[in-house]
Short mmCIF file of C-alpha atoms in Angstrom, two decimals:
data_model
loop_
_atom_site.label_atom_id
_atom_site.label_comp_id
_atom_site.label_asym_id
_atom_site.label_seq_id
_atom_site.Cartn_x
_atom_site.Cartn_y
_atom_site.Cartn_z
CA MET A 20 -14.13 7.79 4.09
CA GLY A 21 -10.48 8.28 2.21
CA LYS A 22 -10.10 8.72 -1.50
CA ILE A 23 -7.21 7.94 -3.60
CA ILE A 24 -6.41 10.03 -6.60
CA ILE A 25 -3.95 8.58 -9.50
CA TYR A 26 -1.88 11.70 -11.02
CA GLU A 27 -1.73 11.30 -14.64
CA GLU A 28 1.93 11.49 -14.31
CA THR A 29 1.34 8.28 -13.78
CA THR A 30 2.46 5.62 -16.85
CA LYS A 31 -0.39 5.34 -18.12
CA LYS A 32 1.45 1.75 -19.79
CA PRO A 33 3.17 0.08 -17.17
CA ILE A 34 3.46 -3.49 -18.78
CA THR A 35 4.02 -1.90 -21.87
CA LEU A 36 7.00 0.04 -20.76
CA ILE A 37 8.87 -2.90 -18.45
CA GLY A 38 9.00 -5.24 -22.04
CA LYS A 39 9.89 -2.16 -23.68
CA MET A 40 13.06 -1.40 -21.09
CA ALA A 41 13.87 -4.84 -20.92
CA GLY A 42 13.36 -5.20 -24.83
CA VAL A 43 16.64 -2.35 -25.49
CA CYS A 44 18.79 -4.73 -22.69
CA TYR A 45 17.91 -7.93 -25.30
CA SER A 46 18.68 -5.75 -28.83
CA ALA A 47 14.56 -6.34 -29.59
CA ASN A 48 12.56 -4.64 -31.57
CA THR A 49 11.01 -1.93 -28.62
CA GLU A 50 9.13 -0.55 -31.31
CA ASP A 51 6.54 -2.64 -31.16
CA ASP A 52 3.82 -2.01 -28.83
CA GLU A 53 2.57 -5.43 -28.62
CA ARG A 54 5.51 -7.10 -28.49
CA ASN A 55 7.13 -4.75 -25.58
CA TYR A 56 3.89 -5.79 -23.88
CA LYS A 57 4.25 -9.54 -24.41
CA ARG A 58 7.68 -9.09 -23.22
CA GLY A 59 6.65 -6.71 -19.95
CA LEU A 60 3.91 -10.01 -19.29
CA ASP A 61 7.10 -12.62 -18.84
CA CYS A 62 9.48 -10.10 -16.39
CA LEU A 63 6.50 -9.74 -14.79
CA HIS A 64 5.14 -13.43 -14.70
CA SER A 65 9.52 -13.99 -14.55
CA GLN A 66 9.83 -12.57 -11.61
CA HIS A 67 12.05 -10.56 -13.14
CA GLY A 68 11.93 -7.18 -10.56
CA ARG A 69 14.45 -5.19 -11.56
CA THR A 70 12.47 -4.31 -14.71
CA TRP A 71 8.85 -3.29 -12.89
CA GLU A 72 10.91 0.30 -11.33
CA PHE A 73 10.08 1.37 -14.30
CA PRO A 74 6.52 2.00 -14.04
CA ASP A 75 6.46 4.85 -11.14
CA ILE A 76 2.72 5.58 -9.41
CA TYR A 77 1.51 9.57 -8.84
CA ALA A 78 -0.92 9.10 -5.93
CA CYS A 79 -2.69 11.48 -3.72
CA PHE A 80 -4.02 10.03 -0.07
CA ASP A 81 -6.65 12.19 1.55
CA GLY A 82 -8.82 11.31 3.93
CA TYR A 83 -6.61 8.95 5.91
CA SER A 84 -4.47 9.15 9.80
CA ALA A 85 -1.83 10.41 9.53
CA ARG A 86 -1.25 6.98 11.75
CA VAL A 87 -1.27 5.06 8.35
CA LYS A 88 0.34 7.39 6.34
CA ARG A 89 3.66 6.94 8.96
CA GLU A 90 3.23 3.54 7.79
CA LEU A 91 3.47 4.44 4.49
CA TYR A 92 6.45 6.43 5.14
CA THR A 93 8.74 2.28 5.96
CA HIS A 94 8.29 1.78 2.52
CA ILE A 95 10.99 3.60 1.65
CA GLY A 96 12.07 0.97 -1.30
CA GLY A 97 12.76 2.47 -4.80
CA SER A 98 13.64 5.76 -3.65
CA PRO A 99 9.80 7.07 -3.23
CA THR A 100 9.60 10.72 -2.24
CA ARG A 101 6.17 12.19 -0.85
CA LEU A 102 4.76 15.58 0.97
CA GLN A 103 2.34 15.98 3.65
CA SER A 104 0.14 18.45 4.44
CA SER A 105 2.00 20.59 7.33
CA THR A 106 0.14 20.60 11.07
CA ARG A 107 0.65 24.59 10.65
CA TYR A 108 -2.23 24.84 8.25
CA ILE A 109 -5.37 22.26 9.82
CA ASN A 110 -8.40 23.97 10.84
CA TYR A 111 -7.89 23.14 15.04
CA LYS A 112 -12.07 24.35 15.04
CA ASN A 113 -13.08 21.12 13.08
CA PHE A 114 -10.48 19.13 11.51
CA ASP A 115 -10.92 15.49 10.35
CA TYR A 116 -10.18 12.24 12.07
CA TYR A 117 -9.74 8.53 11.41
CA THR A 118 -12.36 6.53 14.03
CA PRO A 119 -12.05 2.92 13.31
CA GLU A 120 -14.96 0.11 13.08
CA SER A 121 -14.06 -1.24 16.63
CA ILE A 122 -15.36 2.59 17.54
CA ALA A 123 -17.45 2.75 15.39
CA ASN A 124 -20.15 0.29 16.36
CA ASN A 125 -19.63 1.05 19.54
CA GLU A 126 -22.81 3.78 20.72
CA HIS A 127 -21.39 4.34 23.58
CA ALA A 128 -17.11 3.84 23.15
CA ASN A 129 -18.32 6.23 20.53
CA LYS A 130 -19.45 9.78 22.43
CA ILE A 131 -16.62 9.12 23.99
CA TYR A 132 -13.83 9.12 21.35
CA SER A 133 -16.30 11.83 19.88
CA ASN A 134 -16.03 14.50 22.61
CA LEU A 135 -12.00 13.64 23.83
CA MET A 136 -11.72 14.55 19.25
CA THR A 137 -14.14 18.04 20.39
CA ASN A 138 -11.83 18.76 23.32
CA LEU A 139 -9.00 18.51 21.41
CA MET A 140 -10.12 20.36 19.76
CA ASN A 141 -11.62 23.70 22.11
CA GLY A 142 -7.56 22.67 23.24
CA LEU A 143 -5.91 23.72 20.47
CA VAL A 144 -8.20 26.60 19.71
CA GLU A 145 -7.45 28.36 23.50
CA LEU A 146 -4.29 28.18 22.97
CA GLU A 147 -3.84 30.25 19.65
CA GLN A 148 -5.37 32.44 21.88
CA CYS A 149 -2.98 32.37 24.04
CA ASP A 150 -0.90 33.43 21.06
CA ILE A 151 1.24 30.44 21.01
CA HIS A 152 2.47 29.24 17.57
CA ARG A 153 0.20 26.39 16.01
CA GLU A 154 3.71 24.83 15.04
CA ASP A 155 4.09 24.38 19.48
CA SER A 156 0.28 22.86 19.39
CA ALA A 157 0.18 20.72 17.04
CA ASN A 158 2.23 18.77 19.20
CA ALA A 159 -1.28 17.65 20.83
CA LEU A 160 -2.27 16.40 17.94
CA PRO A 161 -3.17 12.64 17.98
CA LEU A 162 -2.44 10.48 15.28
CA GLY A 163 -6.29 9.25 14.24
CA MET A 164 -6.02 12.80 12.81
CA ASN A 165 -6.70 13.21 8.58
CA SER A 166 -3.87 14.12 6.44
CA LYS A 167 -3.45 14.80 2.87
CA VAL A 168 -0.47 13.39 1.50
CA VAL A 169 0.83 13.14 -2.78
CA ALA A 170 3.51 10.13 -2.97
CA LYS A 171 5.39 8.60 -6.44
CA TYR A 172 6.52 4.48 -6.41
CA ASN A 173 7.43 2.61 -8.25
CA LEU A 174 5.66 -0.97 -9.19
CA ARG A 175 7.67 -2.73 -7.21
CA THR A 176 7.37 -1.02 -4.26
CA VAL A 177 4.34 -1.36 -4.21
CA ILE A 178 3.76 -5.36 -5.15
CA ASP A 179 6.44 -5.79 -1.87
CA MET A 180 3.85 -3.11 -0.22
CA SER A 181 0.95 -5.38 -1.74
CA HIS A 182 2.45 -8.86 0.14
CA GLN A 183 2.69 -7.79 3.26
CA ARG A 184 -0.26 -4.75 3.60
CA GLU A 185 -2.64 -6.84 2.16
CA CYS A 186 -2.38 -9.60 4.95
CA THR A 187 -4.36 -10.03 7.36
CA ARG A 188 -1.91 -8.84 10.26
CA ALA A 189 -1.98 -5.59 8.81
CA TYR A 190 -3.45 -2.43 10.51
CA HIS A 191 -6.69 -2.62 8.99
CA GLU A 192 -6.72 1.40 7.86
CA PHE A 193 -3.55 0.34 6.25
CA ARG A 194 -5.87 -2.17 4.58
CA ASP A 195 -8.28 -0.61 3.48
CA MET A 196 -6.67 2.27 1.79
CA PHE A 197 -4.68 0.02 0.00
CA LYS A 198 -8.26 -1.33 -1.22
CA ASP A 199 -8.65 1.91 -2.03
CA TRP A 200 -5.75 2.44 -4.71
CA LYS A 201 -5.73 -0.92 -6.73
CA GLN A 202 -9.62 0.33 -7.44
CA ALA A 203 -7.74 4.11 -8.48
CA LEU A 204 -4.83 2.18 -9.96
CA SER A 205 -7.18 -0.35 -11.75
CA GLU A 206 -9.78 2.38 -12.93
CA TYR A 207 -6.62 4.01 -14.56
CA SER A 208 -5.92 2.00 -16.96
CA GLU A 209 -6.47 -1.26 -18.74
CA GLU A 210 -2.92 -2.78 -18.01
CA TRP A 211 -2.77 -1.71 -13.95
CA LYS A 212 -5.88 -3.81 -13.91
CA TYR A 213 -4.37 -6.88 -14.69
CA ILE A 214 -1.03 -6.30 -12.56
CA VAL A 215 -3.29 -5.28 -9.21
CA ASP A 216 -5.45 -8.34 -9.91
CA ASN A 217 -2.67 -10.55 -10.98
CA PHE A 218 0.25 -9.38 -8.76
CA PHE A 219 -1.20 -7.12 -5.77
CA MET A 220 -2.09 -10.21 -3.30
CA PRO A 221 -1.10 -10.88 0.80
CA LYS A 222 2.01 -12.44 0.73
CA CYS A 223 1.23 -15.33 1.00
CA GLU A 224 -1.03 -15.70 -2.19
CA PHE A 225 2.86 -14.89 -3.46
CA MET A 226 4.43 -17.33 -1.23
CA MET A 227 1.42 -20.73 -0.43
CA TYR A 228 2.34 -20.66 2.93
CA CYS A 229 2.58 -18.26 5.75
CA PRO A 230 5.62 -17.22 7.26
CA GLU A 231 3.78 -15.75 10.76
CA LYS A 232 4.56 -16.51 13.45
CA PHE A 233 -0.06 -16.18 13.87
CA SER A 234 -1.56 -17.18 11.17
CA CYS A 235 -5.25 -16.42 9.61
CA GLY A 236 -5.02 -19.33 8.98
CA LYS A 237 -5.53 -18.74 5.30
CA TYR A 238 -2.70 -20.86 3.98
CA PRO A 239 -0.61 -23.50 5.25
CA SER A 240 2.14 -22.65 7.61
CA LYS A 241 5.79 -22.71 6.80
CA GLU A 242 6.50 -25.04 8.57
CA ILE A 243 3.89 -27.07 7.57
CA VAL A 244 4.97 -27.03 3.45
CA GLN A 245 8.57 -27.42 4.51
CA GLU A 246 7.25 -30.95 6.12
CA LEU A 247 5.74 -31.97 3.05
CA ILE A 248 8.61 -31.27 0.82
CA GLN A 249 10.65 -32.97 3.09
CA GLU A 250 8.06 -36.12 2.51
CA TRP A 251 8.33 -35.71 -1.27
CA ARG A 252 11.72 -35.24 -1.22
CA VAL A 253 12.17 -39.22 0.49
CA GLY A 254 9.60 -40.12 -1.52
CA GLN A 255 11.89 -38.97 -5.16
CA LYS A 256 14.85 -40.57 -3.57
CA ASN A 257 12.50 -43.82 -3.32
CA GLY A 258 11.93 -43.91 -6.65
CA GLY A 259 8.77 -41.57 -6.93
CA ASN A 260 6.40 -43.15 -4.34
CA TYR A 261 4.49 -40.45 -2.35
#
């Protein structure tokens, strides 16, 4: 089970900060946090995405696989930065690893998987006894091993990440990790809870249709929506009878 820690360096009042920064450009009163908050809400609901780049999230992702961390790194908008625990310092005798539900729920498969990991651990210890440096033997480590990462992302990047990673077609461990991230942010402050509840969502909810080739069926496909829009346009040209 993974855990996400939100550090105190994370913006405590992201909506207020957005409104304050926008207010400078509007020559508005930025000393009043109530006005800043309302202005920030307007920027969020009006999709003024550039303003979303001011709030920052500093977080530690602990107990998730190296595989899901590699997918996390693909979200590079807004110049995020991160540090990951080195494979040189992993305890080869008993490192933690991720077990997918499909394996954990299958007794025979789980036994095979556990033996596979145990054999790998034993092999790495034997290589160390042969005076092989960990930076070399670490090449045998699986992507399923757990790893710890500290990272910084801005709000705009994470909202976009939610559109991609809360989709049912996204990698399931990433969906689980993102759910934990939402929970941690919601507990950090009321403003973050509002953002999580209203702006973190799969792309189908944001777009009101599914752009994926193989849809889960929660929302209509892009083609169906386009047909409905075209019918509506024809109806408008014919006097609005639709």
